[in-house]
C-alpha cells in the first residue's frame, strides 16, 4: 500500500508538474501589450516652413492657404512661421535678377543649411508663378500663386504620396523601385567590353566612380554608408537580336533593340558581375560597350518608339542601371580603334539611375511652376530632407509591423523559443519606438534606423528554429510509448489507494 | 403564415445579396506587386537508385534557366552526387531520358546546397531567412514583397511527410508554418508549389497562408510512378509527372502566352497513372488568367531613362587625407643558430 502510494506520489504529484515545467518552451517575457498597441498607420513626419513676403497681407494669405491644404493631412504636420521681409532682403530680391545669385545673396540673411526647414519667399516679377532651385528655398510671385505653391509643396517638396506609400502595407511604385532600407550598400560599376581584341576602350573607371558617384553619395552619408567598386568584364557579350535599319547618318544604319529584350541582358550581366561578394545589397551600374560591327544601338520601347536621346540607358528597379555606349563611326573606320565614352554623359545617366534607386523620385511637371534642372551630381538639399523623412517613416512602420507579425507568429506556432538575445533585441526595438512616439512629434531618423535594425535582428535570429523537431503533434508520439506502460499500473492502483485512504476495508475479509 | 413567408423572403434576399457581393480582386492589383522571380528546387533523396530524383530537379533547373531566371535567383539543393558516382557508367553526366540527348548536368550548373547540406533544418532556415550570420549570399533566399517563388520538391514522401536524406523528415505542418513565417515577414508575393513524390498532395493540405498555388503529382493513397528505365545506366531515369511537365515546358519560350491552368492540367491520369492534385483556394487570381512567365520566366521591369543629368562641372571628391607615414622597414636575417637563447655558462 505504501509502495503504491509512494509510486503515485512520485510520479503524479512530483513528476507531472516537473515534466510540464521542464518541457515548456523557453520564452523570455515580451512586452506583448505594447507591441499590440502599435499603430503603424498612425505615424507622421513633422517639418517646418517659413513664409516670407513683402507685406503682411500676402504672407497671411499664403500661410492660410497652406494651412488649409495640409490641415487634414495625417501624414505630415507642418509648423508654419510667417515673416515680413526686411528692407535689405527686399532690396536684394528687387535688384538681383539671376535666381541663383539671389539665393546666394539671401543665404546670408536666412539660414538655408538647417535641415528640415523650407523657405517660401516672395520675389516679384518672376517669369513663372513659382521657382524652385537646389537650395531649401522657393520663390513665388504674388498671392495668386498660392495654389501653385500648395501643389509644389505637396508633389515636389514633401511628396505626400510617396510618404503615404512608405507607410502603407502594400508597396507603391516608389517603394517597388527603391532599394529596401539598409545601413550600407555596395555600388559596383562594371564596364562590359565584349570584343577587347577589336577595340581599345579608354576609361578610368576608378576615378569616375570616385569622383562622380563618390560626390553623390557623400551627400547621403547621414542615411547610408556606401562602398564603391569598379570592375572590367571582358568577353561578356550578349545577343541583342537587333534589327538593322538603314538611315542617312554617319553610320548609314542603326540597330534597333526592343525593350523587352533588355531584361535578359541583366540576367547575362548577373552571371559575372559578382554581386555575391559581400553580404550587403549591391547596386549594379553597367556600361556596355557595343562592338563596331553591331554599332550603333538604339533602344525602341514597347510601343515601337525610338529613344531620341543621345545616351541609351535604362534601369531596373531594385537592381541597378545600364548604359549602352556605341562608338562613333570615324573611330571604327580606323586601323587602330580607340573609343573614349564621354564620362560626363555616362555618369549623368548613372547618377539619375542612382537617384531613383535610392529613393529620390522623379518630379512631375506642375503648371506655372519652374523646377531648375540639375546641373551637378549632388542632389537638391530639400530632396535629401524628403528622402530622410521617407526612410524614417518606412523604417518605423516596418519595425512596428515586424514586431507585430512576430507576436502573431508566437501566438500561432507554439513551439518557437525566444531566448535572451532575441528578447533583448525586441525590448530594444520597443523602447526605441516608444521613445520616438513619446516625443509627440514625428519620427527621428537615427532612432528609426536603430528600431528597424533591432526588429529585423529579432525576427531573423537563427535561434528561432530551435524546437524544430518537437512539434506538438509529434511530442505525444514520443511520450506515450515511454510512459504509458509505467503509468498504467499506477493509475489502476489509484482506486485502491483512494479506498484505503478513506478507511474502507481493502481486502475482502474472509467470512465464514 | 404571413410571418414565415416574410422571414423566408427576408432570408432569401440576404443570401442573394451576400452571394452576389463577392469582391473580385482585379488582375492588375496583384500583378503590380510582382517584381522578380525566384526558384527553390530541392531533391531530397540519396543513393544511386534514386538517380531519377536528381534528373528531375536538374531538368526543372534547366527549363527555369532557359526561360530566364538567373542563377543568382535559383537555389538548387541536391542531396547526392550522381554525376561523379562510381556506379555511373557515363561519368560527369546526368541524363533525363533513355535517348541520352541532353546532359542536364552540363557545364554551368550551380548547386547551392549539396550532399549533407540538404537537411530539413537548412531547408526551413532557407525559406524563413533565419540563416546563420556567415552564410554566403548565394545560399540565401533574398526575396522581398514583390517576389514570386517557384518551389519544386522531389524525393520520397508519405502521408504528411517528405523524407530527407534517408534519415529525417519534414512534416506538412512544418512546411505550412515555414510558409506562414514567410508571409508574415513579407518574403513573397505569390508561391507556386510543385511536389513530385508519393502521396504528394498531403504536403500541401496544411497550408494556410494566402497567395499559394500548389500542385502535386499524386493524391493521398497513391504512388507517383517513374517513367522509364535506361538500360545502359541501369536505373529509372525520370519520373512520370516531371517527364510530362518537361514536355510542356519545352514548348514554352520567354514570350509565351500559355497560362497556369494549362500547366496544372499537364498530366492526365492516363499518362501519369496517378491523379494530379491541385490546391487553388489560397490563390487569389484565376489560374487560367495567370501567364506561365509569372512563375517560370524572368520578369524584370525595365524603365528607359528619359532624363539623364546634364553635368556641367566635373565633380571632384574631397579626398580624405590618410595619415600614412612611410616607415622604412628594416629587414635582416634571423641568426642561424639561436645562440642568444642558449645560456652560456
XYZ file of N, CA and C in Angstrom, chain A residues 267-420:
462
model
N 20.192 39.440 -66.908
C 20.493 38.074 -66.498
C 21.927 37.721 -66.866
N 22.334 38.103 -68.083
C 23.682 37.809 -68.547
C 24.726 38.542 -67.708
N 24.410 39.784 -67.340
C 25.353 40.556 -66.542
C 25.518 39.948 -65.163
N 24.425 39.448 -64.617
C 24.483 38.920 -63.264
C 25.405 37.717 -63.164
N 25.598 37.007 -64.277
C 26.451 35.825 -64.216
C 27.857 36.196 -63.817
N 28.311 37.372 -64.258
C 29.701 37.705 -63.985
C 29.891 38.940 -63.155
N 28.812 39.559 -62.746
C 29.020 40.829 -62.036
C 29.448 40.626 -60.599
N 29.461 39.397 -60.123
C 29.979 39.102 -58.779
C 29.318 39.937 -57.705
N 27.990 39.904 -57.679
C 27.306 40.695 -56.667
C 27.276 39.990 -55.330
N 27.727 38.715 -55.302
C 27.592 37.978 -54.053
C 28.810 38.104 -53.177
N 29.701 38.965 -53.544
C 30.949 39.031 -52.800
C 30.717 39.526 -51.383
N 29.731 40.390 -51.217
C 29.518 40.903 -49.866
C 28.129 40.536 -49.396
N 27.885 40.716 -48.090
C 26.555 40.380 -47.594
C 25.596 41.549 -47.714
N 26.100 42.705 -48.149
C 25.207 43.852 -48.274
C 24.621 43.885 -49.680
N 23.539 44.607 -49.845
C 22.944 44.717 -51.177
C 23.873 45.486 -52.100
N 23.875 45.081 -53.355
C 24.738 45.752 -54.332
C 23.894 46.443 -55.376
N 24.240 47.688 -55.658
C 23.595 48.419 -56.756
C 24.534 48.279 -57.948
N 24.044 47.657 -59.023
C 24.894 47.382 -60.179
C 24.746 48.460 -61.220
N 25.857 49.062 -61.627
C 25.818 50.013 -62.736
C 26.714 49.420 -63.813
N 26.200 49.231 -65.005
C 26.992 48.578 -66.048
C 27.056 49.464 -67.270
N 28.252 49.571 -67.831
C 28.433 50.332 -69.069
C 28.759 49.311 -70.144
N 27.878 49.144 -71.111
C 28.073 48.123 -72.141
C 28.636 48.803 -73.376
N 29.827 48.361 -73.791
C 30.463 48.963 -74.964
C 30.092 48.116 -76.171
N 29.415 48.696 -77.153
C 28.948 47.932 -78.307
C 30.109 47.774 -79.299
N 30.385 46.565 -79.772
C 31.459 46.410 -80.755
C 31.082 47.092 -82.081
N 32.108 47.402 -82.890
C 31.887 48.199 -84.092
C 30.890 47.585 -85.051
N 30.906 46.266 -85.196
C 30.015 45.683 -86.203
C 28.561 45.651 -85.765
N 28.318 45.926 -84.498
C 26.921 45.936 -84.055
C 26.465 47.344 -83.700
N 27.307 48.337 -83.982
C 27.001 49.704 -83.545
C 26.276 50.456 -84.644
N 25.557 51.545 -84.416
C 25.122 51.995 -83.087
C 23.805 51.335 -82.686
N 23.620 51.156 -81.409
C 22.397 50.514 -80.909
C 21.448 51.582 -80.404
N 20.184 51.480 -80.820
C 19.162 52.408 -80.327
C 18.024 51.564 -79.769
N 17.569 51.933 -78.590
C 16.518 51.154 -77.921
C 15.157 51.657 -78.385
N 14.299 50.712 -78.724
C 12.918 51.052 -79.068
C 12.031 50.569 -77.937
N 11.126 51.411 -77.476
C 10.313 50.996 -76.332
C 9.204 50.048 -76.778
N 8.398 49.624 -75.809
C 7.397 48.595 -76.100
C 6.376 49.036 -77.127
N 6.196 50.355 -77.291
C 5.244 50.810 -78.301
C 5.911 51.021 -79.643
N 7.201 50.712 -79.727
C 7.879 50.839 -81.001
C 8.445 52.206 -81.281
N 8.529 53.057 -80.241
C 9.057 54.400 -80.473
C 10.554 54.394 -80.218
N 11.257 55.151 -81.041
C 12.717 55.203 -80.928
C 13.100 56.068 -79.743
N 14.180 55.710 -79.058
C 14.679 56.523 -77.957
C 15.456 57.694 -78.540
N 14.978 58.925 -78.399
C 15.594 60.031 -79.135
C 16.864 60.581 -78.497
N 17.169 60.168 -77.270
C 18.291 60.794 -76.579
C 19.621 60.325 -77.156
N 20.658 61.106 -76.871
C 21.980 60.716 -77.364
C 22.560 59.615 -76.501
N 22.023 59.439 -75.306
C 22.550 58.391 -74.430
C 21.479 57.315 -74.278
N 21.843 56.070 -74.577
C 20.890 54.962 -74.494
C 21.083 54.287 -73.152
N 20.117 54.454 -72.270
C 20.284 53.902 -70.925
C 18.952 53.413 -70.405
N 19.000 52.456 -69.484
C 17.776 52.006 -68.833
C 18.130 51.545 -67.428
N 17.086 51.421 -66.576
C 17.368 50.989 -65.228
C 16.316 49.974 -64.814
N 16.688 49.120 -63.870
C 15.757 48.100 -63.404
C 15.559 48.282 -61.905
N 14.304 48.368 -61.448
C 14.061 48.604 -60.024
C 14.734 47.557 -59.153
N 15.308 48.011 -58.062
C 15.968 47.157 -57.077
C 17.135 46.371 -57.658
N 17.634 46.751 -58.803
C 18.810 46.060 -59.344
C 19.915 47.044 -59.662
N 19.651 47.995 -60.566
C 20.698 48.935 -60.952
C 20.378 49.538 -62.299
N 21.424 50.005 -63.000
C 21.203 50.655 -64.284
C 22.253 50.247 -65.294
N 21.900 50.380 -66.576
C 22.822 50.030 -67.664
C 22.848 51.168 -68.661
N 24.058 51.504 -69.132
C 24.203 52.477 -70.219
C 24.813 51.729 -71.382
N 24.218 51.869 -72.578
C 24.762 51.192 -73.759
C 25.470 52.237 -74.592
N 26.791 52.117 -74.691
C 27.579 53.136 -75.397
C 28.052 52.585 -76.732
N 27.725 53.289 -77.801
C 28.164 52.866 -79.134
C 29.300 53.777 -79.590
N 30.351 53.222 -80.181
C 31.465 54.070 -80.629
C 31.050 54.887 -81.853
N 31.714 56.039 -82.094
C 31.388 56.829 -83.292
C 31.946 56.172 -84.558
N 31.356 56.519 -85.705
C 31.709 55.842 -86.954
C 33.166 56.073 -87.340
N 33.680 57.293 -87.077
C 35.051 57.590 -87.529
C 36.060 56.722 -86.793
N 35.813 56.426 -85.518
C 36.732 55.575 -84.769
C 36.755 54.176 -85.357
N 35.598 53.693 -85.764
C 35.529 52.321 -86.231
C 36.148 52.160 -87.608
N 36.282 53.260 -88.354
C 36.834 53.117 -89.696
C 38.348 53.145 -89.663
N 38.924 53.403 -88.503
C 40.381 53.499 -88.456
C 40.997 52.138 -88.215
N 42.324 52.108 -88.407
C 43.055 50.866 -88.227
C 43.079 50.468 -86.744
N 43.554 51.404 -85.946
C 43.605 51.158 -84.500
C 42.416 51.858 -83.886
N 41.482 51.077 -83.419
C 40.259 51.689 -82.909
C 40.400 52.004 -81.439
N 40.026 53.254 -81.124
C 40.080 53.657 -79.734
C 38.791 54.385 -79.420
N 38.138 54.020 -78.366
C 36.850 54.630 -78.059
C 36.919 55.190 -76.651
N 36.597 56.470 -76.520
C 36.559 57.064 -75.201
C 35.151 57.580 -74.949
N 34.343 56.824 -74.234
C 32.981 57.302 -73.956
C 33.029 58.575 -73.126
N 32.067 59.427 -73.346
C 32.048 60.697 -72.635
C 31.683 60.463 -71.177
N 32.632 60.777 -70.299
C 32.439 60.467 -68.874
C 31.236 61.211 -68.311
N 31.121 62.491 -68.666
C 30.033 63.287 -68.114
C 28.669 62.735 -68.489
N 28.523 62.368 -69.772
C 27.225 61.854 -70.224
C 26.885 60.541 -69.540
N 27.864 59.636 -69.538
C 27.604 58.308 -68.968
C 27.301 58.417 -67.472
N 28.113 59.184 -66.763
C 27.886 59.294 -65.317
C 26.603 60.053 -65.028
N 26.213 60.965 -65.947
C 24.936 61.656 -65.759
C 23.779 60.672 -65.750
N 23.842 59.704 -66.685
C 22.793 58.684 -66.711
C 22.838 57.827 -65.456
N 24.059 57.432 -65.049
C 24.171 56.573 -63.871
C 23.662 57.273 -62.618
N 23.985 58.550 -62.481
C 23.542 59.245 -61.268
C 22.025 59.372 -61.268
N 21.427 59.548 -62.458
C 19.958 59.621 -62.461
C 19.362 58.261 -62.068
N 20.026 57.153 -62.462
C 19.563 55.840 -62.014
C 19.691 55.718 -60.507
N 20.846 56.140 -59.980
C 21.110 56.016 -58.548
C 20.085 56.788 -57.736
N 19.710 57.959 -58.237
C 18.750 58.773 -57.513
C 17.447 58.010 -57.307
N 16.973 57.395 -58.398
C 15.705 56.670 -58.269
C 15.854 55.435 -57.414
N 16.990 54.758 -57.534
C 17.163 53.511 -56.783
C 17.334 53.767 -55.305
N 17.761 54.980 -54.947
C 17.935 55.258 -53.527
C 16.748 55.990 -52.941
N 15.781 56.362 -53.769
C 14.547 56.907 -53.213
C 14.200 58.315 -53.626
N 15.034 58.976 -54.438
C 14.694 60.334 -54.874
C 13.880 60.180 -56.150
N 12.581 60.462 -56.075
C 11.704 60.165 -57.205
C 11.723 61.284 -58.229
N 11.189 60.940 -59.408
C 11.096 61.947 -60.479
C 10.015 62.951 -60.098
N 10.216 64.183 -60.524
C 9.243 65.225 -60.205
C 8.373 65.495 -61.428
N 7.066 65.322 -61.258
C 6.165 65.616 -62.375
C 6.075 67.115 -62.586
N 5.768 67.495 -63.809
C 5.673 68.926 -64.105
C 4.403 69.502 -63.500
N 4.499 70.703 -62.942
C 3.328 71.403 -62.386
C 3.172 72.693 -63.170
N 1.933 72.956 -63.564
C 1.691 74.135 -64.386
C 2.009 75.398 -63.613
N 2.799 76.250 -64.229
C 3.112 77.518 -63.581
C 4.301 77.442 -62.648
N 4.869 76.263 -62.467
C 5.994 76.132 -61.552
C 7.226 75.765 -62.341
N 8.350 76.348 -61.976
C 9.588 76.065 -62.679
C 10.558 75.385 -61.729
N 11.012 74.202 -62.104
C 11.993 73.485 -61.299
C 13.309 73.556 -62.051
N 14.290 74.184 -61.439
C 15.571 74.371 -62.092
C 16.203 73.002 -62.354
N 16.549 72.670 -63.604
C 17.109 71.336 -63.850
C 18.465 71.152 -63.163
N 18.772 69.921 -62.833
C 20.004 69.632 -62.117
C 21.211 69.799 -63.027
N 22.261 70.407 -62.487
C 23.459 70.558 -63.307
C 24.683 69.943 -62.652
N 24.485 69.355 -61.497
C 25.642 68.711 -60.862
C 25.159 67.397 -60.262
N 26.099 66.605 -59.796
C 25.711 65.289 -59.281
C 25.017 65.388 -57.930
N 25.268 66.437 -57.182
C 24.692 66.493 -55.830
C 23.183 66.607 -55.907
N 22.482 65.885 -55.055
C 21.026 66.037 -55.034
C 20.652 67.383 -54.417
N 19.441 67.822 -54.695
C 18.988 69.079 -54.127
C 18.829 68.916 -52.622
N 19.068 69.975 -51.879
C 19.038 69.899 -50.412
C 17.690 69.413 -49.900
N 16.629 69.961 -50.491
C 15.318 69.564 -49.980
C 14.965 68.138 -50.404
N 15.622 67.624 -51.465
C 15.403 66.223 -51.831
C 15.991 65.306 -50.773
N 17.163 65.687 -50.250
C 17.769 64.870 -49.200
C 16.883 64.891 -47.953
N 16.318 66.076 -47.629
C 15.383 66.160 -46.496
C 14.209 65.225 -46.700
N 13.636 65.279 -47.932
C 12.464 64.436 -48.215
C 12.831 62.967 -48.088
N 14.022 62.608 -48.574
C 14.456 61.204 -48.503
C 14.593 60.770 -47.054
N 15.128 61.656 -46.236
C 15.278 61.341 -44.814
C 13.922 61.072 -44.191
N 12.940 61.905 -44.559
C 11.595 61.723 -43.997
C 10.993 60.407 -44.459
N 11.156 60.106 -45.766
C 10.573 58.874 -46.314
C 11.192 57.651 -45.638
N 12.522 57.639 -45.529
C 13.181 56.476 -44.955
C 12.820 56.315 -43.483
N 12.728 57.425 -42.780
C 12.365 57.343 -41.362
C 10.999 56.701 -41.199
N 10.036 57.206 -41.968
C 8.682 56.674 -41.873
C 8.654 55.196 -42.248
N 9.399 54.867 -43.304
C 9.417 53.482 -43.769
C 9.976 52.565 -42.684
N 11.076 53.002 -42.055
C 11.713 52.138 -41.070
C 10.876 51.996 -39.817
N 10.248 53.080 -39.390
C 9.433 52.990 -38.170
C 8.259 52.057 -38.397
N 7.541 52.241 -39.521
C 6.372 51.389 -39.747
C 6.799 49.951 -39.996
N 7.939 49.761 -40.669
C 8.389 48.388 -40.906
C 8.766 47.708 -39.596
N 9.425 48.456 -38.690
C 9.793 47.864 -37.401
C 8.547 47.467 -36.630
N 7.547 48.344 -36.631
C 6.321 48.014 -35.879
C 5.637 46.800 -36.477
N 5.558 46.764 -37.798
C 4.880 45.626 -38.434
C 5.640 44.328 -38.168
N 6.986 44.405 -38.196
C 7.785 43.202 -37.917
C 7.491 42.686 -36.517
N 7.472 43.600 -35.544
C 7.225 43.157 -34.174
C 5.825 42.581 -34.035
N 4.867 43.210 -34.709
C 3.500 42.702 -34.602
C 3.377 41.331 -35.253
N 4.039 41.128 -36.403
C 3.939 39.799 -37.012
C 4.685 38.774 -36.200
N 5.774 39.173 -35.531
C 6.475 38.224 -34.670
C 5.570 37.804 -33.515
N 4.874 38.771 -32.929
C 3.973 38.435 -31.830
C 2.863 37.509 -32.320
N 2.359 37.778 -33.515
C 1.294 36.918 -34.031
C 1.800 35.511 -34.300
N 3.015 35.424 -34.822
C 3.622 34.115 -35.087
C 3.779 33.324 -33.804
N 4.220 34.002 -32.748
C 4.430 33.309 -31.484
C 3.122 32.779 -30.938
N 2.056 33.502 -31.263
C 0.760 33.022 -30.831
C 0.323 31.807 -31.641
N 0.571 31.871 -32.954
C 0.101 30.799 -33.837
C 0.900 29.518 -33.654
N 2.218 29.654 -33.604
C 3.074 28.479 -33.560
C 3.652 28.379 -32.170
N 3.249 27.367 -31.435
C 3.545 27.385 -30.006
C 4.929 26.890 -29.649
N 5.693 26.348 -30.601
C 6.968 25.777 -30.167
C 8.159 26.561 -30.650
N 8.046 27.873 -30.744
C 9.199 28.701 -31.090
C 9.806 29.231 -29.797
N 11.137 29.091 -29.703
C 11.842 29.528 -28.497
C 12.236 30.993 -28.648
N 12.072 31.754 -27.581
C 12.584 33.131 -27.583
C 13.666 33.183 -26.525
N 14.913 33.223 -26.970
C 15.971 33.225 -25.963
C 16.319 34.664 -25.580
N 17.341 34.774 -24.741
C 17.614 36.089 -24.146
C 18.009 37.124 -25.192
